Amino acid sequence: MTQRREVIKAMGITAIAGLCGVYPRITAAQTAKTSDSTTTPYTVPPLPYAYDALEPYIDAQTMHLHHDKHHAAYVKNLNAALADHPELAKLPVDDLVKHLDRVPETIRTTVRNNGGGHANHSFFWQVMQKNSPGQPKAELAKAIDARFGSLSGFQEQFTKAAMNVFGSGWAWLSLDDKQQLTIETSPNQDSPWMGGRTPILGIDVWEHAYYLKYQNVRADYVAAFYKLISWDFANAQYQSGFTK
Ligand code: MN3
C-alpha cells in the first residue's frame, strides 16, 4: 500500500514539476527518449541491440523480461522514492548511488536497492554485445595480464567469484581507489560505485538473469557471458577510472 501511495504521489508531483519546468536534464546514462522521459527523472535506456542479439547465449525472452520488467520496476520504484527529492533525482544514477549518505535515511534502503538496480542494469546492457571480440586489447589487456597472469587467469578468478555469490547479486571487475584491477562481488543491487570504485565489467547472477534458459546451472551462464563481453566498453570504463 505504501508503495502504491508513493507512486500516486509521484505522479502528482511530477505533473506539477513538469509544468514548472524544474525537471532535471536527462543524463548520459539515460539518453533514451521514451514517452515518459519528460515527466519522470529516471528512464529505462533502450537496449543497445535487438532483444535477440545475444542469442544463443542469452535468449530474447529473458532479455524482454529482464529489461522491460525487472529494470523498469527498479526505475519506477526509484522515481517514486525520490518524488519529494528532485535535487537527488537530477543526479546521474551512478553518482546517486555513489553518495547514498546524501539520501535521507527514511528512503535510503529503497534508493540503494532500486537506484542500484537502475545503475547496474544500465551498465550491464552495455557490457555485452553481439559478436564480442573475445578478448581485451590495449591498456586493459596489459592490466589484466599484469594482475591475473593472463585472460584465462582472470576468467578463472572471475568465474569463481560469480559462482560464490550466495543468493542474488553481482560479480565485478573494477578499478579500486589505488587504480588496481580487483574482482569483487556484491549482494542484491549493491555495486562498486557504492564503495567509490569504477566497474569495468560485471555479471548479473540473480536467477532472473538466466533461469529460463539455464535453470539452476549458473556455471553455464557464466561461461556464456565470456562470449558476450564488449571489451571496447570495458576498456573505455578502464580509461575513465583514471580520470576520476
Ligand atoms: Mn537483473
Short mmCIF file of C-alpha atoms and ligand atoms in Angstrom, two decimals:
data_model
loop_
_atom_site.label_atom_id
_atom_site.label_comp_id
_atom_site.label_asym_id
_atom_site.label_seq_id
_atom_site.Cartn_x
_atom_site.Cartn_y
_atom_site.Cartn_z
CA MET A 1 0.00 0.00 0.00
CA THR A 2 2.79 2.37 0.90
CA GLN A 3 4.41 1.82 -2.43
CA ARG A 4 1.13 2.43 -4.27
CA ARG A 5 0.59 5.68 -2.39
CA GLU A 6 4.13 6.75 -3.24
CA VAL A 7 3.58 6.06 -6.90
CA ILE A 8 0.36 8.06 -6.93
CA LYS A 9 2.07 10.86 -5.05
CA ALA A 10 4.97 10.73 -7.50
CA MET A 11 2.62 11.05 -10.45
CA GLY A 12 1.04 14.15 -8.98
CA ILE A 13 4.31 15.81 -8.18
CA THR A 14 5.94 15.04 -11.49
CA ALA A 15 2.95 16.51 -13.33
CA ILE A 16 3.28 19.77 -11.41
CA ALA A 17 7.06 19.81 -11.69
CA GLY A 18 6.77 19.23 -15.42
CA LEU A 19 4.60 22.32 -15.80
CA CYS A 20 7.03 24.41 -13.77
CA GLY A 21 9.91 23.26 -15.91
CA VAL A 22 12.03 22.21 -12.95
CA TYR A 23 12.70 18.74 -14.20
CA PRO A 24 16.28 17.69 -14.41
CA ARG A 25 18.26 17.12 -17.53
CA ILE A 26 18.41 13.63 -18.93
CA THR A 27 21.86 12.31 -18.14
CA ALA A 28 24.18 10.44 -20.43
CA ALA A 29 23.16 7.16 -18.84
CA GLN A 30 19.56 7.90 -19.71
CA THR A 31 19.66 9.08 -23.29
CA ALA A 32 16.51 7.12 -24.01
CA LYS A 33 13.78 9.41 -25.25
CA THR A 34 10.90 7.36 -24.07
CA SER A 35 7.38 8.71 -23.99
CA ASP A 36 7.60 9.46 -20.28
CA SER A 37 11.07 11.00 -20.26
CA THR A 38 9.67 14.48 -19.70
CA THR A 39 7.64 13.52 -16.67
CA THR A 40 9.96 11.27 -14.72
CA PRO A 41 13.57 11.87 -13.76
CA TYR A 42 14.89 8.41 -14.49
CA THR A 43 14.03 6.31 -17.52
CA VAL A 44 15.00 2.86 -18.73
CA PRO A 45 17.56 3.22 -21.51
CA PRO A 46 16.78 1.11 -24.58
CA LEU A 47 18.94 -1.93 -25.17
CA PRO A 48 21.88 -1.02 -27.42
CA TYR A 49 20.99 -4.04 -29.60
CA ALA A 50 17.98 -6.18 -30.52
CA TYR A 51 16.39 -8.39 -27.87
CA ASP A 52 17.60 -11.50 -29.70
CA ALA A 53 21.09 -10.15 -30.46
CA LEU A 54 22.73 -12.14 -27.68
CA GLU A 55 21.26 -15.48 -28.77
CA PRO A 56 22.12 -18.28 -28.32
CA TYR A 57 23.86 -17.26 -25.08
CA ILE A 58 21.05 -15.16 -23.66
CA ASP A 59 17.59 -15.72 -25.11
CA ALA A 60 15.24 -12.98 -26.27
CA GLN A 61 12.55 -13.89 -23.75
CA THR A 62 14.97 -13.42 -20.87
CA MET A 63 16.07 -10.07 -22.30
CA HIS A 64 12.45 -8.90 -22.61
CA LEU A 65 11.64 -9.84 -19.04
CA HIS A 66 14.91 -8.60 -17.64
CA HIS A 67 14.94 -5.23 -19.40
CA ASP A 68 11.24 -4.44 -19.80
CA LYS A 69 10.02 -5.77 -16.45
CA HIS A 70 12.83 -6.05 -13.91
CA HIS A 71 14.84 -2.99 -14.92
CA ALA A 72 11.65 -0.98 -15.44
CA ALA A 73 10.49 -1.85 -11.92
CA TYR A 74 13.71 -0.52 -10.40
CA VAL A 75 13.25 2.75 -12.28
CA LYS A 76 9.61 3.07 -11.30
CA ASN A 77 10.36 2.42 -7.62
CA LEU A 78 13.35 4.78 -7.67
CA ASN A 79 11.28 7.62 -9.15
CA ALA A 80 8.56 7.05 -6.57
CA ALA A 81 11.07 7.10 -3.71
CA LEU A 82 12.63 10.35 -4.95
CA ALA A 83 9.35 12.12 -5.73
CA ASP A 84 9.94 14.60 -2.90
CA HIS A 85 13.67 14.96 -3.61
CA PRO A 86 14.13 16.47 -7.08
CA GLU A 87 17.63 17.64 -6.13
CA LEU A 88 18.66 13.98 -5.77
CA ALA A 89 16.66 12.79 -8.76
CA LYS A 90 18.62 15.03 -11.09
CA LEU A 91 21.91 13.24 -10.35
CA PRO A 92 23.26 10.71 -12.83
CA VAL A 93 22.28 7.42 -11.24
CA ASP A 94 25.86 6.25 -10.66
CA ASP A 95 26.52 9.48 -8.75
CA LEU A 96 23.34 8.95 -6.78
CA VAL A 97 24.40 5.51 -5.58
CA LYS A 98 27.97 6.65 -5.00
CA HIS A 99 26.73 9.11 -2.39
CA LEU A 100 23.97 7.29 -0.53
CA ASP A 101 24.92 9.26 2.58
CA ARG A 102 23.20 12.26 0.95
CA VAL A 103 19.92 10.33 0.74
CA PRO A 104 17.53 10.74 3.70
CA GLU A 105 17.61 7.70 5.94
CA THR A 106 13.88 7.04 5.51
CA ILE A 107 14.33 6.26 1.80
CA ARG A 108 17.98 5.20 1.75
CA THR A 109 17.38 1.45 1.53
CA THR A 110 14.81 1.92 -1.24
CA VAL A 111 17.22 4.13 -3.17
CA ARG A 112 20.09 1.73 -2.54
CA ASN A 113 18.11 -1.21 -3.92
CA ASN A 114 16.33 0.49 -6.79
CA GLY A 115 18.95 3.10 -7.68
CA GLY A 116 21.48 0.30 -7.56
CA GLY A 117 19.23 -1.79 -9.77
CA HIS A 118 18.92 1.02 -12.31
CA ALA A 119 22.66 1.78 -12.32
CA ASN A 120 23.70 -1.87 -12.50
CA HIS A 121 21.33 -2.82 -15.30
CA SER A 122 22.07 0.30 -17.37
CA PHE A 123 25.72 -0.77 -17.11
CA PHE A 124 25.07 -4.46 -17.73
CA TRP A 125 23.34 -3.95 -21.11
CA GLN A 126 26.38 -2.07 -22.36
CA VAL A 127 28.92 -4.57 -21.12
CA MET A 128 27.57 -7.16 -23.56
CA GLN A 129 27.41 -7.14 -27.34
CA LYS A 130 26.76 -9.32 -30.34
CA ASN A 131 29.97 -10.61 -31.95
CA SER A 132 32.21 -9.91 -28.98
CA PRO A 133 35.88 -9.51 -29.91
CA GLY A 134 36.54 -12.27 -27.35
CA GLN A 135 39.48 -10.65 -25.65
CA PRO A 136 40.60 -7.31 -24.30
CA LYS A 137 43.10 -5.11 -26.05
CA ALA A 138 45.19 -2.03 -25.37
CA GLU A 139 45.72 -0.88 -21.79
CA LEU A 140 43.09 -3.15 -20.27
CA ALA A 141 44.69 -6.25 -21.84
CA LYS A 142 48.04 -5.30 -20.33
CA ALA A 143 46.49 -4.59 -16.94
CA ILE A 144 44.63 -7.93 -16.88
CA ASP A 145 47.82 -9.80 -17.78
CA ALA A 146 49.76 -7.92 -15.10
CA ARG A 147 47.14 -8.51 -12.42
CA PHE A 148 45.86 -12.02 -13.22
CA GLY A 149 48.67 -13.53 -15.30
CA SER A 150 46.52 -13.96 -18.40
CA LEU A 151 42.97 -13.63 -19.68
CA SER A 152 42.26 -17.22 -18.62
CA GLY A 153 43.70 -16.46 -15.19
CA PHE A 154 41.24 -13.59 -14.92
CA GLN A 155 38.35 -15.76 -16.12
CA GLU A 156 39.15 -18.45 -13.58
CA GLN A 157 39.02 -15.99 -10.68
CA PHE A 158 36.01 -14.12 -12.03
CA THR A 159 34.04 -17.34 -12.54
CA LYS A 160 34.87 -18.43 -9.01
CA ALA A 161 33.61 -15.10 -7.66
CA ALA A 162 30.40 -15.27 -9.72
CA MET A 163 29.75 -18.84 -8.59
CA ASN A 164 30.29 -17.92 -4.95
CA VAL A 165 27.65 -15.18 -4.83
CA PHE A 166 25.14 -16.64 -2.41
CA GLY A 167 21.60 -15.77 -3.42
CA SER A 168 21.11 -12.71 -5.60
CA GLY A 169 23.93 -10.38 -6.55
CA TRP A 170 26.68 -9.49 -8.96
CA ALA A 171 30.33 -10.21 -9.72
CA TRP A 172 32.51 -7.37 -10.98
CA LEU A 173 35.87 -6.47 -12.34
CA SER A 174 36.52 -2.99 -11.05
CA LEU A 175 39.19 -0.41 -10.52
CA ASP A 176 39.85 0.35 -6.88
CA ASP A 177 40.99 3.61 -5.28
CA LYS A 178 44.63 2.65 -5.93
CA GLN A 179 43.69 2.21 -9.60
CA GLN A 180 44.32 -1.50 -9.30
CA LEU A 181 42.09 -4.06 -11.00
CA THR A 182 40.09 -6.07 -8.50
CA ILE A 183 37.43 -8.76 -8.64
CA GLU A 184 34.58 -8.26 -6.22
CA THR A 185 31.04 -9.41 -5.60
CA SER A 186 28.04 -7.51 -4.30
CA PRO A 187 24.78 -8.68 -2.76
CA ASN A 188 21.37 -7.60 -4.05
CA GLN A 189 21.78 -4.44 -6.18
CA ASP A 190 24.86 -3.08 -4.46
CA SER A 191 27.67 -2.07 -6.79
CA PRO A 192 31.31 -0.93 -6.93
CA TRP A 193 30.13 2.70 -7.21
CA MET A 194 28.81 2.47 -3.65
CA GLY A 195 32.37 1.85 -2.46
CA GLY A 196 33.89 4.53 -4.68
CA ARG A 197 35.25 2.05 -7.23
CA THR A 198 34.78 2.09 -11.01
CA PRO A 199 33.19 -1.02 -12.55
CA ILE A 200 34.96 -2.29 -15.67
CA LEU A 201 32.57 -5.17 -16.30
CA GLY A 202 30.01 -7.07 -14.31
CA ILE A 203 27.65 -10.02 -14.48
CA ASP A 204 24.18 -10.18 -13.01
CA VAL A 205 23.82 -13.51 -11.22
CA TRP A 206 20.27 -13.01 -9.98
CA GLU A 207 18.28 -16.03 -11.15
CA HIS A 208 16.05 -13.74 -13.24
CA ALA A 209 19.11 -13.16 -15.47
CA TYR A 210 19.47 -16.80 -16.51
CA TYR A 211 16.86 -19.17 -15.09
CA LEU A 212 14.64 -19.50 -18.17
CA LYS A 213 17.50 -20.81 -20.30
CA TYR A 214 19.96 -22.26 -17.82
CA GLN A 215 17.66 -23.18 -14.92
CA ASN A 216 19.89 -23.73 -11.89
CA VAL A 217 23.13 -24.16 -13.86
CA ARG A 218 24.74 -20.80 -13.16
CA ALA A 219 28.14 -22.10 -14.32
CA ASP A 220 26.93 -22.43 -17.92
CA TYR A 221 25.51 -18.91 -17.87
CA VAL A 222 28.79 -17.51 -16.53
CA ALA A 223 30.73 -19.41 -19.21
CA ALA A 224 28.40 -17.96 -21.87
CA PHE A 225 28.97 -14.42 -20.56
CA TYR A 226 32.58 -14.56 -21.79
CA LYS A 227 31.24 -14.92 -25.34
CA LEU A 228 29.36 -11.64 -24.96
CA ILE A 229 31.74 -9.19 -23.29
CA SER A 230 32.06 -5.84 -25.02
CA TRP A 231 35.77 -5.35 -24.45
CA ASP A 232 35.70 -1.92 -26.09
CA PHE A 233 33.19 -0.77 -23.49
CA ALA A 234 35.25 -2.38 -20.71
CA ASN A 235 38.39 -0.65 -21.97
CA ALA A 236 36.58 2.69 -22.05
CA GLN A 237 35.45 2.12 -18.48
CA TYR A 238 39.01 1.27 -17.51
CA GLN A 239 40.29 4.50 -19.06
CA SER A 240 37.54 6.52 -17.36
CA GLY A 241 38.68 5.20 -13.97
CA PHE A 242 41.92 7.14 -14.36
CA THR A 243 40.25 10.47 -14.97
CA LYS A 244 38.15 10.48 -11.81
MN MN3 B 1 18.91 -8.28 -13.14
#
